[in-house]
mmCIF file of C-alpha atoms in Angstrom:
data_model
loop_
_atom_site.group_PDB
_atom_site.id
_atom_site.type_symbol
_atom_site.label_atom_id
_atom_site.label_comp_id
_atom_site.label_asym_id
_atom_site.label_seq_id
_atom_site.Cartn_x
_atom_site.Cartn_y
_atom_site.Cartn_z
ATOM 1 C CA UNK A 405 143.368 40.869 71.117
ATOM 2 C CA UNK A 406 146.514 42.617 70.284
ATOM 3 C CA UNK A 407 149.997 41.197 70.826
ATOM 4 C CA UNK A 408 152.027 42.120 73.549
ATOM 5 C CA UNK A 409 154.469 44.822 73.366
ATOM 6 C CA UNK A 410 157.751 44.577 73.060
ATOM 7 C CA UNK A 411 160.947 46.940 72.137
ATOM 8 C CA UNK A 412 162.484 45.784 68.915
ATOM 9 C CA UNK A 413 166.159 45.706 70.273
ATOM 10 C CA UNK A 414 168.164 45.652 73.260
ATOM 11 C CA UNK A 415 171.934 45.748 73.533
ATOM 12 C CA UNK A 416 174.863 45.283 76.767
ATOM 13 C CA UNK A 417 177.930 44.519 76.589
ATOM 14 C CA UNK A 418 179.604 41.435 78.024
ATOM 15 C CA UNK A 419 179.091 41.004 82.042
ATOM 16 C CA UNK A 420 176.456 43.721 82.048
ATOM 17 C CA UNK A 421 172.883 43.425 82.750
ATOM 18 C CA UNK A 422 169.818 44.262 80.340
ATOM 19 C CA UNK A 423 166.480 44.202 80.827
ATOM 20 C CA UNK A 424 164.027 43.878 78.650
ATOM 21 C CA UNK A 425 160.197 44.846 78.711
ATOM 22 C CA UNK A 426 156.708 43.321 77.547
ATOM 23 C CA UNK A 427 153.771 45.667 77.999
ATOM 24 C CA UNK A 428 150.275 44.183 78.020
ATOM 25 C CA UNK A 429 146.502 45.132 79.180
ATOM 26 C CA UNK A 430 144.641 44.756 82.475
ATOM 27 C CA UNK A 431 143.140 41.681 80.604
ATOM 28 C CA UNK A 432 146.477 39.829 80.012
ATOM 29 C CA UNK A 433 149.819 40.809 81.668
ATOM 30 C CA UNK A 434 148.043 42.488 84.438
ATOM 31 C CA UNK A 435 144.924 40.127 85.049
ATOM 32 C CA UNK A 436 146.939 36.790 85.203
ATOM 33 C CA UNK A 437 150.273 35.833 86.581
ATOM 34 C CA UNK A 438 151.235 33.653 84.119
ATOM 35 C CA UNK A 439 153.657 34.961 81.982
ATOM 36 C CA UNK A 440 156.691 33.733 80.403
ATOM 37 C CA UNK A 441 159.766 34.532 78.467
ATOM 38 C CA UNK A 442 161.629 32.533 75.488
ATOM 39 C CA UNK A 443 164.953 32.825 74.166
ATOM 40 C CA UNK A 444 165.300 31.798 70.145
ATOM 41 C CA UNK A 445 168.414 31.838 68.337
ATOM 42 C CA UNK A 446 168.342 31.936 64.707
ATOM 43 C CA UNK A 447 167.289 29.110 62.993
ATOM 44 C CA UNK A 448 165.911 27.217 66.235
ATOM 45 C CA UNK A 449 163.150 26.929 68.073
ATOM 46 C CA UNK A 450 162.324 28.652 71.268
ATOM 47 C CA UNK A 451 163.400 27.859 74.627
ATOM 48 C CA UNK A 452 161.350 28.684 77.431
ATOM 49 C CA UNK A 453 163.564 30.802 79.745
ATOM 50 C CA UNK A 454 161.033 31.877 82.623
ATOM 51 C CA UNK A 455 157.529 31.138 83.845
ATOM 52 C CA UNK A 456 154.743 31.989 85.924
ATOM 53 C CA UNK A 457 155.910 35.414 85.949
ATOM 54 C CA UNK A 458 159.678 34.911 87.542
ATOM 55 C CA UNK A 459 160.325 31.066 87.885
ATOM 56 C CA UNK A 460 163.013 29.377 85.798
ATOM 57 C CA UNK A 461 163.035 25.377 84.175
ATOM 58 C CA UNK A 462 165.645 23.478 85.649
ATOM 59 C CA UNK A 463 168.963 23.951 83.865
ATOM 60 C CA UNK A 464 168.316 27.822 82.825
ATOM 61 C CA UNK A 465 171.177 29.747 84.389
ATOM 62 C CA UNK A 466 169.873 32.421 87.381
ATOM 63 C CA UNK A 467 171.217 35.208 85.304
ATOM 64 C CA UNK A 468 167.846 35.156 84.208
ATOM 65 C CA UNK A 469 165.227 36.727 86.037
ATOM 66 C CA UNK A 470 161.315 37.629 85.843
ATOM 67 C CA UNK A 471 159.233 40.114 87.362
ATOM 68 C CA UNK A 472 155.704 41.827 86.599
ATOM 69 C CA UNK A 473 154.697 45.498 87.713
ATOM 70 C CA UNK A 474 150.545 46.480 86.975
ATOM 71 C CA UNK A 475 150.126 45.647 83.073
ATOM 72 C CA UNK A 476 154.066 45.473 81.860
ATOM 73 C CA UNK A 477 156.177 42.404 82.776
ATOM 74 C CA UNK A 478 160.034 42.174 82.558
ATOM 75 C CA UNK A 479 163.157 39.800 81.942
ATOM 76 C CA UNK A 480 166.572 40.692 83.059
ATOM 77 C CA UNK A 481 169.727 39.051 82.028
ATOM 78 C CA UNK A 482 172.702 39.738 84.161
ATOM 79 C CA UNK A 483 176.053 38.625 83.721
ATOM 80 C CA UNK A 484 175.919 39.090 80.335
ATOM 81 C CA UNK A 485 177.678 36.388 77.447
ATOM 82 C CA UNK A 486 178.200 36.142 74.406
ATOM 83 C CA UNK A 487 175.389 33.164 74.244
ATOM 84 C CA UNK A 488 172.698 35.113 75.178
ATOM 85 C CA UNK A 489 172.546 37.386 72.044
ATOM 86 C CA UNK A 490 169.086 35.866 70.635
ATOM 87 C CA UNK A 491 165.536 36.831 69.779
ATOM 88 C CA UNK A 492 163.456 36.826 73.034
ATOM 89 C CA UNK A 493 159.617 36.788 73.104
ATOM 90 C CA UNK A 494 157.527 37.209 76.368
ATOM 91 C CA UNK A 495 153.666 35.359 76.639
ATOM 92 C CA UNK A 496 150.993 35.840 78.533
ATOM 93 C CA UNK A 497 147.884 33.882 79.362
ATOM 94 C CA UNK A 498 145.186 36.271 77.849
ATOM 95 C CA UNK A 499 141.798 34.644 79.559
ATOM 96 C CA UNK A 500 139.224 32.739 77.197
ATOM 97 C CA UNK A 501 141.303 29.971 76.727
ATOM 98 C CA UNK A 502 143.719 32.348 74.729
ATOM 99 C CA UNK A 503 147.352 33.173 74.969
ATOM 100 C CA UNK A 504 149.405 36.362 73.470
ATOM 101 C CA UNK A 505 152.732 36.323 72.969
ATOM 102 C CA UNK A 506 155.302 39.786 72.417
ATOM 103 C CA UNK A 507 156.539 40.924 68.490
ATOM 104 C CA UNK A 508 159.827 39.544 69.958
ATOM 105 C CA UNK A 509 163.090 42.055 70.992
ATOM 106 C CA UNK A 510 166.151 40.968 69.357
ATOM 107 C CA UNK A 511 169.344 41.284 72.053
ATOM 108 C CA UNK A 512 172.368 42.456 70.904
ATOM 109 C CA UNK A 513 175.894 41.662 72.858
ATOM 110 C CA UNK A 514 178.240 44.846 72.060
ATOM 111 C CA UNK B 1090 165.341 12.348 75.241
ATOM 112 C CA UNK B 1091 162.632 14.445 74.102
ATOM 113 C CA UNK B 1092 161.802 14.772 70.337
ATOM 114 C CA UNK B 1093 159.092 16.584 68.310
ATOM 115 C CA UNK B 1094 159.628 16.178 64.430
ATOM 116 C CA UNK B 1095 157.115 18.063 62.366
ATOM 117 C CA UNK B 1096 156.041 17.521 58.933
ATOM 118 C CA UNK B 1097 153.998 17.961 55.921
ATOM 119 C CA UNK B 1098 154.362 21.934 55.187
ATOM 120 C CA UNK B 1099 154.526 23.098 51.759
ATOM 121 C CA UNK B 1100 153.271 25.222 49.166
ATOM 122 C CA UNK B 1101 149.635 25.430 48.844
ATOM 123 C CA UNK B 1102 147.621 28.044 46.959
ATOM 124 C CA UNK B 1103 144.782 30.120 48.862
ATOM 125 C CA UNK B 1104 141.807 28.352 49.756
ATOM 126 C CA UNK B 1105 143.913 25.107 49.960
ATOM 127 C CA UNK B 1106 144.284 22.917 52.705
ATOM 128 C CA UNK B 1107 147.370 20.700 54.242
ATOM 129 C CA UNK B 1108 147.698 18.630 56.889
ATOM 130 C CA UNK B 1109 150.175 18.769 59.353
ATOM 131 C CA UNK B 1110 151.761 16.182 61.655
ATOM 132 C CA UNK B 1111 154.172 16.044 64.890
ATOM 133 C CA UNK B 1112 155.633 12.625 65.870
ATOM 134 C CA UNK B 1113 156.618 12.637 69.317
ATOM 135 C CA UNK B 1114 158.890 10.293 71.353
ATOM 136 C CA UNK B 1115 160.866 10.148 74.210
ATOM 137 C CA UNK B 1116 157.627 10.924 77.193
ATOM 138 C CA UNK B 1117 154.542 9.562 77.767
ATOM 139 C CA UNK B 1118 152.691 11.695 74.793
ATOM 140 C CA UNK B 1119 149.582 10.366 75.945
ATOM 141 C CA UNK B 1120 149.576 12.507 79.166
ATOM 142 C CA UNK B 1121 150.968 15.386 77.666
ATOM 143 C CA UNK B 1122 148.866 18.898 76.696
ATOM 144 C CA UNK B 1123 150.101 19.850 72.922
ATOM 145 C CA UNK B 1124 150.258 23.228 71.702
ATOM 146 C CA UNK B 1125 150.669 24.407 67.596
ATOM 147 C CA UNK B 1126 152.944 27.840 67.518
ATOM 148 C CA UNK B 1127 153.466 29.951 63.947
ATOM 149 C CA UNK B 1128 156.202 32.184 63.212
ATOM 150 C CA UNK B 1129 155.436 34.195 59.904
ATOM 151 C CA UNK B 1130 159.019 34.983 57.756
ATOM 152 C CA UNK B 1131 160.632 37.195 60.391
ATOM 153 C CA UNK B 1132 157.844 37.990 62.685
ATOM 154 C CA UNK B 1133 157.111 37.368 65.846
ATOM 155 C CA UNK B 1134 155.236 33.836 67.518
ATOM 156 C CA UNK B 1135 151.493 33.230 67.279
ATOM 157 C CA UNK B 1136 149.815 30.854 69.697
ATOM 158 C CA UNK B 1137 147.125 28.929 67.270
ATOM 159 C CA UNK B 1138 146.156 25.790 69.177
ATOM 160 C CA UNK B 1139 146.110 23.274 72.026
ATOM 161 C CA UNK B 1140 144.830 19.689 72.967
ATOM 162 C CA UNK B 1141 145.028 17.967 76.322
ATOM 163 C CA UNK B 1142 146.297 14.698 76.521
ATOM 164 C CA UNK B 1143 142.780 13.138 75.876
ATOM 165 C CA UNK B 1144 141.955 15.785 73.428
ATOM 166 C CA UNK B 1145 138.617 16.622 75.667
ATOM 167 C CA UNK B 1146 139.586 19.867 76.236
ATOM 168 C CA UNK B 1147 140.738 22.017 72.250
ATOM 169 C CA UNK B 1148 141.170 25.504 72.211
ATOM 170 C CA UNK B 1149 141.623 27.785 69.165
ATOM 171 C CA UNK B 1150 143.368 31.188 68.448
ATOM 172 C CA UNK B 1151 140.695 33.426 67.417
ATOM 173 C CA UNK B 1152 142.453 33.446 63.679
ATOM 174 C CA UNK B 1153 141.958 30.245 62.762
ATOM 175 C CA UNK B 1154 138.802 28.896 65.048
ATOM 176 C CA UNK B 1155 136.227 27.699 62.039
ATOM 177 C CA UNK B 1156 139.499 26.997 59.624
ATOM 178 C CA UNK B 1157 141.847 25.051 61.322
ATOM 179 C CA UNK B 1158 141.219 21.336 63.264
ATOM 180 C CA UNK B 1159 143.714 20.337 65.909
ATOM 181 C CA UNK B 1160 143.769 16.387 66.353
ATOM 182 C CA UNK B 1161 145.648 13.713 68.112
ATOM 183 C CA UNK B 1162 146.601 9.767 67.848
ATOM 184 C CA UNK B 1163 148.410 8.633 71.138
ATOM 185 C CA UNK B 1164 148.483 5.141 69.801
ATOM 186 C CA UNK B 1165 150.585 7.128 66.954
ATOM 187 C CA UNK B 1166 152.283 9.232 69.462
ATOM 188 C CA UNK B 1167 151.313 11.977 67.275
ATOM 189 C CA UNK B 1168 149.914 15.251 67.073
ATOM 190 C CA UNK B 1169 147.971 16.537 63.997
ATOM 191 C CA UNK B 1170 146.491 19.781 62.726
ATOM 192 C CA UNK B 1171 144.188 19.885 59.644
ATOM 193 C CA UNK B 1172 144.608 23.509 58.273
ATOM 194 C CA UNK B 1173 141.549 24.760 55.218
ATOM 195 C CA UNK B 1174 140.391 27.442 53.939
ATOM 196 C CA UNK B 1175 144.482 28.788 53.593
ATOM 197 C CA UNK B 1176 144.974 31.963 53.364
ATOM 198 C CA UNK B 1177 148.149 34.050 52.579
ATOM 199 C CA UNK B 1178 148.530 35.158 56.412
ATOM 200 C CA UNK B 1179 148.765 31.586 57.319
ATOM 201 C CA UNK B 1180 152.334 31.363 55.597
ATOM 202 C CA UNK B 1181 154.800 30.516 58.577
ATOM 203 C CA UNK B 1182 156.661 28.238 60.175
ATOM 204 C CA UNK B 1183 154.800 26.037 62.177
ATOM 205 C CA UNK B 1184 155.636 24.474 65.752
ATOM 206 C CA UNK B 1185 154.609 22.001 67.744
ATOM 207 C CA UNK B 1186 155.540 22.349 71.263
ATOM 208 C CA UNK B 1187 154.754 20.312 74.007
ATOM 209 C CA UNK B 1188 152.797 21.847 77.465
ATOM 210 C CA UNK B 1189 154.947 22.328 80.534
ATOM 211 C CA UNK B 1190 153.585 21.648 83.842
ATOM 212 C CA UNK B 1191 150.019 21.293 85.020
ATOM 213 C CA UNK B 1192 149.252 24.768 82.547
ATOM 214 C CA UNK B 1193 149.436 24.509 79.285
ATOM 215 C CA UNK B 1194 150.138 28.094 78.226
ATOM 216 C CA UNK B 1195 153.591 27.136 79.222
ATOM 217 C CA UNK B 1196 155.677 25.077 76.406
ATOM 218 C CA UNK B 1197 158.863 23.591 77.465
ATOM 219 C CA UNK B 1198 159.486 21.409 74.038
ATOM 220 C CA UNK B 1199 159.490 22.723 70.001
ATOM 221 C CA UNK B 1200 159.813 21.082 67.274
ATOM 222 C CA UNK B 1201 161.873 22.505 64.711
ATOM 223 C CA UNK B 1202 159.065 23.400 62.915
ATOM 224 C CA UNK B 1203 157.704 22.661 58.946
ATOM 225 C CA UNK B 1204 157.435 25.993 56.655
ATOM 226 C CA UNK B 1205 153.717 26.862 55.235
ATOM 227 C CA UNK B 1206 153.698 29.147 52.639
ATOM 228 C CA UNK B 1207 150.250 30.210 51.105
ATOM 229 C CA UNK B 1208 150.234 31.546 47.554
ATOM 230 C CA UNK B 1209 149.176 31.469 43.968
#
């Protein structure tokens, strides 16, 4: 199975909103609502931002935000800050005990 | 507080095997799922493996099922994975990351990871 798809950048500019998407199959993103997001900053590990599609881990800030539509799934950060510019990587449950996760889009805050 | 501290990456030539290790501490390690992530230099994250907390139930990314051998010692409080057969596509950082909720293709912990690199 192929990774999930990702663009390889994304930019906004302070207090604006940007939205990033992760485009799957009918036998990941679109069979299973169990995807989730991660933010990495250089360096550091990841830090799991969203899951089960749209639900955040206590003590992520609701500027972040999840949704899914057929076979793509999508992250939005609003509010944008200067924090926030990072490497962000979606997953996805893939079926047979399996899970995928994006090439990554780096954000950019202009 | 949580803490995952990996260890025992290196340089290995192709063919070659290492051993890695996680030592966990600050939950109850014994009832936790435990995952192994790879980042290659300036790629993207690959899922490779998972245990449950009893280590009945071991899955394998389809890249290294046959190679690579995913253990645990909760006495230890640590997580393991036995890598052979290297090859130079394993080179990466390698995480350990612990499973978040009741499913464990969620990971709420990392480590900060032990570097791999494969070559002659």
């Amino acid at each position: 199975q192929s990774a999930l798809t990702q663009p390889p950048s994304a930019s906004g500019s302070p207090g604006q909103s940007v939205t990033i998407s992760c485009t799957g199959t009918s036998s990941d993103i679109g069979a299973y609502n169990y995807v989730s997001w991660y933010q990495q900053h250089p360096g550091k590990a990841p830090k799991l931002m969203i899951y089960e599609v749209s639900k955040r881990p206590s003590g992520v800030p609701d500027r972040f935000s999840g949704s899914k539509s057929g076979n793509t799934a999508s992250l939005t950060v609003s509010g944008l800050q200067a924090e926030d510019e990072a490497d962000y990587y979606c997953s996805s449950y893939a079926g047979s005990n399996n899970v995928l996760f994006g090439g990554g889009t780096k954000l950019t805050v202009l | 507080e949580v803490q995952l501290v990996e260890s025992g990456g290196g340089l290995v030539q192709p063919g070659g095997s290492l051993r890695l290790s996680c030592a966990a501490s600050g939950f109850t390690f014994s009832r936790s799922g435990m995952n192994w992530v790879r980042q290659a230099p300036g790629k993207g994250l690959e899922w490779v493996s998972y245990t449950t907390g009893s280590s009945k139930n071991i899955y394998y990314a389809d890249s290294v099922k046959g190679r690579f051998t995913i253990s645990r010692d909760n006495a230890k409080n640590s997580l393991y994975l036995q890598m052979n057969s290297l090859r130079a596509e394993d080179t990466a950082v390698y995480y350990c990351a612990r499973q978040y909720t009741s499913d464990w293709y969620y990971f709420d912990y990392w480590g900060q990871g032990t570097l791999v690199t494969v070559s002659s």
